[in-house]
Tab-separated table of C-alpha atoms and ligand atoms in Angstrom:
chain	number	residue	atom	x	y	z
A	1	MET	CA	12.843	74.299	-11.825
A	2	SER	CA	15.042	71.689	-13.297
A	3	TYR	CA	15.903	67.958	-12.772
A	4	GLN	CA	19.112	65.934	-13.437
A	5	TYR	CA	19.584	63.076	-15.821
A	6	ILE	CA	22.492	60.854	-17.322
A	7	HIS	CA	23.564	61.918	-20.983
A	8	ILE	CA	25.484	59.376	-23.087
A	9	GLU	CA	28.206	61.442	-24.556
A	10	ASP	CA	29.958	58.531	-25.936
A	11	PRO	CA	30.027	54.832	-24.848
A	12	GLU	CA	32.909	55.549	-22.237
A	13	THR	CA	31.609	58.949	-21.135
A	14	LEU	CA	28.358	59.544	-19.202
A	15	GLU	CA	27.548	63.242	-18.014
A	16	LEU	CA	25.207	64.421	-15.529
A	17	ARG	CA	23.241	67.094	-17.233
A	18	GLU	CA	20.089	69.508	-16.144
A	19	ALA	CA	16.853	70.099	-17.995
A	20	ASP	CA	13.519	71.876	-17.338
A	21	ASP	CA	11.152	70.138	-15.140
A	22	LEU	CA	9.223	67.272	-17.067
A	23	THR	CA	5.448	67.605	-17.932
A	24	CYS	CA	2.987	64.873	-18.571
A	25	SER	CA	-0.253	64.407	-20.467
A	26	ALA	CA	-3.516	63.100	-18.898
A	27	ASP	CA	-2.743	59.637	-18.656
A	28	GLU	CA	0.747	59.859	-17.245
A	29	VAL	CA	2.678	60.684	-14.154
A	30	ILE	CA	5.825	62.428	-13.326
A	31	ILE	CA	7.937	60.684	-10.526
A	32	ASP	CA	10.526	62.084	-8.198
A	33	VAL	CA	12.899	59.126	-8.636
A	34	ALA	CA	14.363	57.632	-5.468
A	35	TYR	CA	16.047	54.557	-7.254
A	36	ALA	CA	16.498	53.518	-10.888
A	37	GLY	CA	17.078	49.742	-11.911
A	38	ILE	CA	20.073	49.069	-13.839
A	39	ASN	CA	19.490	46.327	-16.629
A	40	ARG	CA	21.565	44.825	-19.475
A	41	ALA	CA	19.715	46.722	-22.160
A	42	ASP	CA	21.045	49.966	-20.548
A	43	VAL	CA	24.635	48.714	-20.866
A	44	LEU	CA	23.880	47.731	-24.589
A	45	GLN	CA	22.173	51.130	-24.989
A	46	ARG	CA	25.183	52.830	-23.961
A	47	MET	CA	27.635	50.896	-26.103
A	48	GLY	CA	25.334	51.744	-29.123
A	49	PHE	CA	24.262	48.243	-29.695
A	50	TYR	CA	20.375	48.765	-28.632
A	51	PRO	CA	19.008	52.280	-29.833
A	52	PRO	CA	15.777	53.233	-27.960
A	53	PRO	CA	12.484	53.042	-29.955
A	54	GLU	CA	11.791	56.478	-31.858
A	55	ASP	CA	9.055	57.438	-29.182
A	56	ALA	CA	11.203	56.546	-26.196
A	57	SER	CA	13.356	58.974	-24.190
A	58	PRO	CA	16.886	58.974	-25.390
A	59	VAL	CA	18.194	58.701	-21.630
A	60	MET	CA	18.902	55.328	-20.342
A	61	GLY	CA	16.857	53.640	-17.549
A	62	LEU	CA	13.817	51.317	-17.922
A	63	GLU	CA	12.241	51.044	-14.416
A	64	VAL	CA	12.178	53.453	-11.234
A	65	SER	CA	10.677	53.798	-7.762
A	66	GLY	CA	9.843	57.106	-6.185
A	67	THR	CA	6.824	59.425	-5.396
A	68	ILE	CA	4.321	61.018	-7.638
A	69	ARG	CA	5.491	64.680	-8.294
A	70	SER	CA	2.498	65.497	-10.640
A	71	ALA	CA	-0.353	63.280	-11.982
A	72	GLY	CA	-2.384	63.843	-15.106
A	73	GLU	CA	-6.009	64.312	-14.775
A	74	THR	CA	-7.063	60.853	-15.821
A	75	SER	CA	-4.168	59.045	-14.321
A	76	GLY	CA	-5.885	57.969	-10.944
A	77	PHE	CA	-2.783	58.932	-8.917
A	78	SER	CA	-2.230	61.635	-6.485
A	79	ILE	CA	0.826	63.730	-5.611
A	80	GLY	CA	3.065	62.050	-3.037
A	81	GLU	CA	2.072	58.538	-3.591
A	82	ARG	CA	4.836	55.869	-3.269
A	83	VAL	CA	5.003	54.175	-6.641
A	84	CYS	CA	7.201	52.101	-8.901
A	85	ALA	CA	7.139	52.201	-12.794
A	86	LEU	CA	8.330	50.855	-16.070
A	87	VAL	CA	9.431	54.022	-17.973
A	88	HIS	CA	9.555	54.396	-21.733
A	89	GLY	CA	13.407	55.402	-21.199
A	90	GLY	CA	14.590	58.157	-18.942
A	91	GLY	CA	15.058	56.170	-15.515
A	92	TYR	CA	18.507	57.357	-14.908
A	93	ALA	CA	17.359	60.761	-13.720
A	94	THR	CA	16.022	62.651	-10.845
A	95	GLN	CA	12.691	62.886	-12.623
A	96	ALA	CA	10.956	60.498	-14.810
A	97	LYS	CA	7.752	60.174	-16.781
A	98	ALA	CA	5.429	57.066	-16.879
A	99	LYS	CA	2.122	55.793	-18.383
A	100	ALA	CA	-0.373	55.513	-15.382
A	101	GLU	CA	-1.219	51.836	-16.717
A	102	CYS	CA	2.683	50.896	-16.096
A	103	THR	CA	2.903	52.483	-12.676
A	104	LEU	CA	2.284	50.320	-9.440
A	105	ARG	CA	1.480	51.779	-6.026
A	106	VAL	CA	4.107	50.454	-3.684
A	107	PRO	CA	2.657	49.003	-0.257
A	108	ALA	CA	4.478	50.640	2.860
A	109	ALA	CA	5.923	47.358	3.845
A	110	ILE	CA	8.107	47.420	0.852
A	111	ASP	CA	11.398	49.375	0.903
A	112	MET	CA	11.934	51.753	-2.366
A	113	GLN	CA	15.129	50.125	-3.096
A	114	ILE	CA	13.152	46.800	-3.415
A	115	ALA	CA	10.502	48.683	-5.213
A	116	ALA	CA	12.971	49.888	-8.018
A	117	CYS	CA	13.936	46.029	-8.763
A	118	LEU	CA	10.299	44.981	-9.773
A	119	PRO	CA	8.783	46.605	-12.918
A	120	GLU	CA	11.053	45.307	-15.392
A	121	ALA	CA	11.635	41.672	-13.695
A	122	PHE	CA	7.969	41.387	-12.943
A	123	LEU	CA	6.751	42.193	-16.476
A	124	THR	CA	9.413	40.107	-18.193
A	125	VAL	CA	8.893	37.055	-16.050
A	126	TRP	CA	5.252	37.108	-16.018
A	127	TYR	CA	5.074	37.925	-19.767
A	128	ASN	CA	7.344	35.140	-20.703
A	129	VAL	CA	7.032	32.301	-18.061
A	130	VAL	CA	3.465	32.642	-17.499
A	131	VAL	CA	1.751	34.242	-20.703
A	132	ARG	CA	3.764	32.960	-23.390
A	133	ALA	CA	5.040	29.755	-21.916
A	134	GLY	CA	2.072	29.130	-19.779
A	135	LEU	CA	3.729	27.685	-16.765
A	136	LYS	CA	1.184	25.865	-14.330
A	137	GLY	CA	1.583	25.050	-10.802
A	138	GLY	CA	3.435	21.841	-10.028
A	139	GLU	CA	5.240	21.882	-13.437
A	140	THR	CA	9.165	22.016	-13.695
A	141	LEU	CA	10.748	25.308	-14.489
A	142	LEU	CA	14.536	25.787	-15.458
A	143	VAL	CA	15.786	29.356	-15.262
A	144	HIS	CA	19.254	30.221	-16.705
A	145	GLY	CA	20.925	33.172	-15.039
A	146	GLY	CA	19.153	32.320	-11.766
A	147	THR	CA	20.820	35.141	-9.622
A	148	SER	CA	20.175	37.775	-12.180
A	149	GLY	CA	17.762	40.674	-11.618
A	150	ILE	CA	15.202	38.920	-13.900
A	151	GLY	CA	16.244	35.259	-13.011
A	152	ASN	CA	15.903	35.394	-9.118
A	153	ILE	CA	12.257	36.850	-9.635
A	154	ALA	CA	11.561	33.744	-11.912
A	155	VAL	CA	12.949	31.319	-9.474
A	156	GLN	CA	10.643	32.727	-6.663
A	157	LEU	CA	7.640	32.981	-8.926
A	158	GLY	CA	8.037	29.165	-9.790
A	159	LYS	CA	8.336	28.299	-6.073
A	160	SER	CA	5.309	30.445	-5.357
A	161	MET	CA	3.460	28.360	-7.871
A	162	ASN	CA	4.675	24.987	-6.261
A	163	CYS	CA	7.035	24.064	-9.180
A	164	LEU	CA	10.275	22.236	-9.174
A	165	VAL	CA	12.788	24.876	-10.050
A	166	ILE	CA	15.963	24.088	-11.785
A	167	ALA	CA	18.376	27.090	-11.951
A	168	THR	CA	21.851	27.935	-13.252
A	169	ALA	CA	24.717	30.092	-12.369
A	170	GLY	CA	28.489	30.371	-13.020
A	171	SER	CA	29.589	29.831	-9.475
A	172	SER	CA	29.471	27.921	-6.366
A	173	ASP	CA	28.616	31.147	-4.499
A	174	LYS	CA	25.919	32.022	-6.820
A	175	CYS	CA	24.551	28.505	-6.699
A	176	GLN	CA	24.337	28.887	-2.783
A	177	LEU	CA	22.259	32.255	-3.177
A	178	LEU	CA	20.208	30.298	-5.425
A	179	ALA	CA	19.495	27.581	-2.869
A	180	ASP	CA	18.694	30.407	-0.331
A	181	ILE	CA	15.968	31.744	-2.431
A	182	GLY	CA	14.218	28.252	-2.818
A	183	ALA	CA	15.828	26.856	-5.957
A	184	ASP	CA	15.532	22.954	-5.776
A	185	VAL	CA	18.240	22.221	-8.090
A	186	CYS	CA	21.165	24.523	-8.802
A	187	LEU	CA	23.696	23.962	-11.631
A	188	ASN	CA	27.012	25.529	-11.885
A	189	TYR	CA	27.533	25.746	-15.934
A	190	ASN	CA	31.394	26.261	-15.008
A	191	GLU	CA	31.736	22.944	-13.246
A	192	ALA	CA	30.529	20.362	-15.899
A	193	SER	CA	28.135	20.312	-18.962
A	194	LEU	CA	24.677	20.903	-18.216
A	195	THR	CA	23.713	17.992	-19.964
A	196	GLU	CA	25.829	15.662	-17.736
A	197	GLN	CA	24.741	17.414	-14.655
A	198	CYS	CA	21.026	16.854	-15.501
A	199	THR	CA	21.452	13.272	-16.845
A	200	GLU	CA	23.134	12.304	-13.230
A	201	GLN	CA	20.061	13.736	-11.528
A	202	GLY	CA	17.663	12.288	-13.695
A	203	LEU	CA	16.404	15.611	-14.818
A	204	LEU	CA	16.951	15.113	-18.571
A	205	GLY	CA	13.703	15.209	-20.490
A	206	THR	CA	11.534	16.593	-17.478
A	207	VAL	CA	11.621	20.399	-17.833
A	208	ASP	CA	8.186	21.925	-18.891
A	209	VAL	CA	9.353	25.552	-19.133
A	210	VAL	CA	12.709	27.114	-19.663
A	211	LEU	CA	13.283	30.862	-19.110
A	212	ASP	CA	16.407	31.363	-21.261
A	213	MET	CA	18.508	34.610	-21.169
A	214	VAL	CA	21.713	33.005	-22.740
A	215	GLY	CA	21.081	31.246	-25.873
A	216	GLY	CA	23.863	30.258	-28.001
A	217	ASP	CA	25.490	26.920	-27.350
A	218	PHE	CA	23.008	26.351	-24.490
A	219	GLU	CA	20.129	26.141	-26.623
A	220	GLN	CA	20.551	22.474	-27.481
A	221	PHE	CA	20.739	21.490	-23.904
A	222	ASN	CA	17.471	23.603	-23.435
A	223	LEU	CA	15.873	21.199	-26.084
A	224	GLU	CA	17.420	18.040	-24.482
A	225	CYS	CA	16.078	18.960	-21.057
A	226	LEU	CA	12.494	19.555	-22.007
A	227	ALA	CA	9.755	17.250	-21.434
A	228	VAL	CA	7.182	16.402	-24.269
A	229	ASP	CA	4.966	19.604	-24.849
A	230	GLY	CA	7.687	21.784	-23.230
A	231	ARG	CA	8.181	25.554	-23.752
A	232	ILE	CA	11.101	27.535	-23.972
A	233	ALA	CA	10.800	31.416	-23.723
A	234	CYS	CA	13.968	33.182	-25.014
A	235	ILE	CA	14.632	36.471	-23.458
A	236	GLY	CA	18.446	37.235	-23.909
A	237	LEU	CA	21.617	36.107	-25.615
A	238	MET	CA	24.208	36.350	-23.041
A	239	ARG	CA	25.937	33.317	-24.794
A	240	GLY	CA	25.259	34.429	-28.400
A	241	GLY	CA	22.340	35.034	-30.872
A	242	GLN	CA	23.680	31.939	-33.072
A	243	ALA	CA	22.619	28.333	-32.155
A	244	THR	CA	22.795	24.809	-33.770
A	245	ILE	CA	19.971	22.649	-32.654
A	246	ASP	CA	18.692	19.198	-33.418
A	247	LEU	CA	15.279	19.867	-34.867
A	248	THR	CA	14.447	16.177	-34.415
A	249	GLN	CA	14.008	17.048	-30.838
A	250	LEU	CA	11.602	19.745	-31.440
A	251	LEU	CA	9.294	17.458	-33.624
A	252	MET	CA	9.551	14.383	-30.954
A	253	LYS	CA	8.568	16.708	-27.850
A	254	ARG	CA	6.324	18.844	-29.661
A	255	ALA	CA	8.215	21.770	-28.332
A	256	THR	CA	7.552	25.388	-28.500
A	257	LEU	CA	10.418	27.752	-28.869
A	258	THR	CA	9.422	31.522	-28.349
A	259	GLY	CA	10.865	34.766	-27.408
A	260	SER	CA	10.080	38.410	-26.971
A	261	THR	CA	11.426	41.787	-25.732
A	262	LEU	CA	9.567	43.973	-23.260
A	263	ARG	CA	10.312	47.247	-25.035
A	264	ARG	CA	8.482	46.002	-28.304
A	265	LEU	CA	5.338	45.045	-26.346
A	266	THR	CA	2.085	47.260	-26.974
A	267	HIS	CA	1.025	49.481	-24.414
A	268	GLU	CA	-2.049	47.502	-23.926
A	269	GLU	CA	0.022	44.269	-23.515
A	270	LYS	CA	2.101	45.932	-20.584
A	271	ALA	CA	-1.068	47.324	-19.015
A	272	ARG	CA	-2.672	44.021	-18.961
A	273	CYS	CA	0.544	42.222	-17.337
A	274	PHE	CA	0.700	45.251	-14.914
A	275	ARG	CA	-2.762	44.658	-13.742
A	276	ASP	CA	-1.880	40.831	-13.286
A	277	VAL	CA	1.502	41.248	-11.555
A	278	ASP	CA	-0.051	43.960	-9.241
A	279	GLU	CA	-2.635	41.307	-8.234
A	280	GLN	CA	-0.431	38.282	-8.277
A	281	LEU	CA	3.286	39.342	-7.505
A	282	MET	CA	3.165	42.536	-5.532
A	283	PRO	CA	1.536	40.930	-2.638
A	284	LEU	CA	3.947	38.247	-2.494
A	285	VAL	CA	6.831	40.750	-2.080
A	286	GLU	CA	4.616	42.766	0.468
A	287	SER	CA	4.401	39.681	2.576
A	288	GLY	CA	8.023	38.794	2.341
A	289	GLN	CA	7.300	35.489	0.640
A	290	MET	CA	9.095	36.878	-2.338
A	291	ARG	CA	12.420	38.613	-1.706
A	292	PRO	CA	14.158	40.237	-4.694
A	293	LEU	CA	17.870	39.704	-4.620
A	294	THR	CA	19.766	43.286	-4.662
A	295	ASP	CA	23.537	43.589	-4.959
A	296	LYS	CA	24.717	47.169	-4.702
A	297	THR	CA	23.500	50.764	-5.105
A	298	PHE	CA	25.425	53.367	-6.654
A	299	ASP	CA	24.882	57.283	-6.883
A	300	LEU	CA	23.246	58.430	-9.990
A	301	LYS	CA	26.543	60.166	-11.235
A	302	GLU	CA	28.332	56.878	-10.844
A	303	ALA	CA	26.090	55.161	-13.577
A	304	LEU	CA	29.155	54.474	-15.696
A	305	ALA	CA	30.929	52.633	-12.547
A	306	ALA	CA	27.606	50.719	-11.916
A	307	GLN	CA	27.257	49.376	-15.445
A	308	THR	CA	31.042	48.585	-15.569
A	309	TYR	CA	30.446	46.398	-12.404
A	310	MET	CA	27.438	44.799	-14.311
A	311	SER	CA	29.393	43.904	-17.409
A	312	SER	CA	32.128	42.292	-15.234
A	313	GLY	CA	29.422	39.793	-14.141
A	314	ALA	CA	30.595	39.704	-10.395
A	315	HIS	CA	27.169	40.829	-9.166
A	316	ALA	CA	24.341	38.674	-8.112
A	317	GLY	CA	20.946	40.383	-7.899
A	318	LYS	CA	19.824	43.827	-8.798
A	319	LEU	CA	22.154	46.873	-9.237
A	320	LEU	CA	20.446	50.245	-8.464
A	321	LEU	CA	21.221	53.978	-8.738
A	322	SER	CA	20.082	56.248	-5.970
A	323	CYS	CA	18.661	59.342	-7.734
A	324	GLY	CA	16.914	61.219	-4.654
B	1	NAP	N1	13.574	40.038	-23.654
B	1	NAP	C1	13.122	40.856	-22.517
B	1	NAP	O1	12.221	41.482	-22.570
B	1	NAP	C2	14.250	41.312	-21.411
B	1	NAP	C3	14.054	41.984	-20.519
B	1	NAP	C4	14.775	42.141	-19.320
B	1	NAP	C5	16.043	41.480	-19.321
B	1	NAP	N2	16.231	40.606	-20.497
B	1	NAP	C6	17.309	40.038	-20.521
B	1	NAP	O2	17.535	39.188	-19.492
B	1	NAP	C7	18.909	39.121	-19.022
B	1	NAP	C8	19.111	39.308	-17.578
B	1	NAP	O3	18.988	40.605	-17.239
B	1	NAP	P1	19.358	41.571	-16.138
B	1	NAP	O4	19.511	42.869	-16.161
B	1	NAP	O5	18.877	40.729	-14.933
B	1	NAP	O6	21.038	41.201	-16.279
B	1	NAP	P2	22.082	40.411	-15.237
B	1	NAP	O7	21.669	40.634	-13.781
B	1	NAP	O8	23.518	41.133	-15.640
B	1	NAP	O9	21.997	38.911	-15.637
B	1	NAP	C9	22.867	38.542	-16.557
B	1	NAP	C10	22.610	37.031	-16.127
B	1	NAP	O10	23.016	36.211	-17.272
B	1	NAP	C11	24.068	35.095	-16.727
B	1	NAP	N3	25.152	34.994	-17.829
B	1	NAP	C12	25.850	35.743	-18.229
B	1	NAP	N4	26.884	35.454	-19.085
B	1	NAP	C13	26.633	33.897	-19.025
B	1	NAP	C14	27.314	32.806	-19.740
B	1	NAP	N5	28.126	32.947	-20.771
B	1	NAP	N6	26.676	31.625	-19.699
B	1	NAP	C15	25.516	31.450	-18.829
B	1	NAP	N7	25.095	32.422	-18.067
B	1	NAP	C16	25.619	33.582	-18.390
B	1	NAP	C17	24.725	35.559	-15.573
B	1	NAP	O11	24.834	34.360	-14.669
B	1	NAP	P3	26.298	34.259	-13.926
B	1	NAP	O12	26.548	35.412	-13.209
B	1	NAP	O13	25.934	33.183	-12.938
B	1	NAP	O14	27.386	33.854	-15.024
B	1	NAP	C18	23.485	36.502	-15.035
B	1	NAP	O15	22.729	35.700	-13.995
B	1	NAP	C19	19.909	39.672	-19.869
B	1	NAP	O16	20.195	38.955	-21.051
B	1	NAP	C20	18.893	40.640	-20.565
B	1	NAP	O17	19.055	41.201	-21.801
B	1	NAP	C21	15.403	40.585	-21.592
């Protein structure tokens, strides 16, 4: 028996290939993939800018939903269970391998397309906003890239914690989407400077936590909008990895600037976060209180078209590959 996966021939050529069925060790599961989530990291991997860690699958794809095809004896899962999982590469395929501790059962009320949007966003948002930046109920959260696969979950997490949520996006349509998912203040970064907009609305110096996926020239604004003891969690560099900042603000505000990449967390840290998101976030999706934004689903063999669409920036919400 064999399964299909997407092979990177070169940055502009992706091929559908076949290989023998995957096998797993005792603490792992093999998933018959229904949907794979598409992430920016996949685009960077295809272009050769983000090589996978040595122990990871060279196949793109960091998250999937599907059903258990085979389960290692200590995994605690059974064949046929509906799951979603963070995978160590290999998601762009009809079968994927995951550690049991990075696999979540999907309640019946949650659609498998929605389930594929969850692992990467749940983990990234939880680890950065809650664990590292320590967001507390009632604080003010600023989310850049609010309509992204990651950002929309952060906005909705903030609302579930009764925070005031400010979010940025690059168009009025995307700002409307942000309002629809509950953001209290939506800032269009193409309309006027963010500093100007925040000053007008009396928000400068009020933000407790920034989830920043853009960096670059927005970094100084991040510091300006922070309250005393504010925290910035940097997870992406859509506006570049170089920034000039006024360190006086860092001192005067006792600010914390932190950052992380999910791929480099230890299995233990990922497992700890997975237990937390299963308890804290999955029930919000199950009850409909959290509604992950989705944009478009492509066929597995259209992976290049899907990534080209992501690179265009026209999407809002998660892009998926149908792999079943
Ligand atoms: N560190 C980690 O562990 C980790 C894990 C997952 C993802 N990430 C990062 O999180 C980000 C979102 O990932 P994703 O997969 O959800 O991608 P995505 O849906 O394509 O999101 C990209 C976001 O960045 C915003 N953006 C793009 N160019 C911008 C610019 N010049 N100025 C301001 N905003 C800009 C976009 O907002 P508009 O469309 O409104 O312009 C969009 O919301 C990526 O940077 C990714 O690398 C990091």
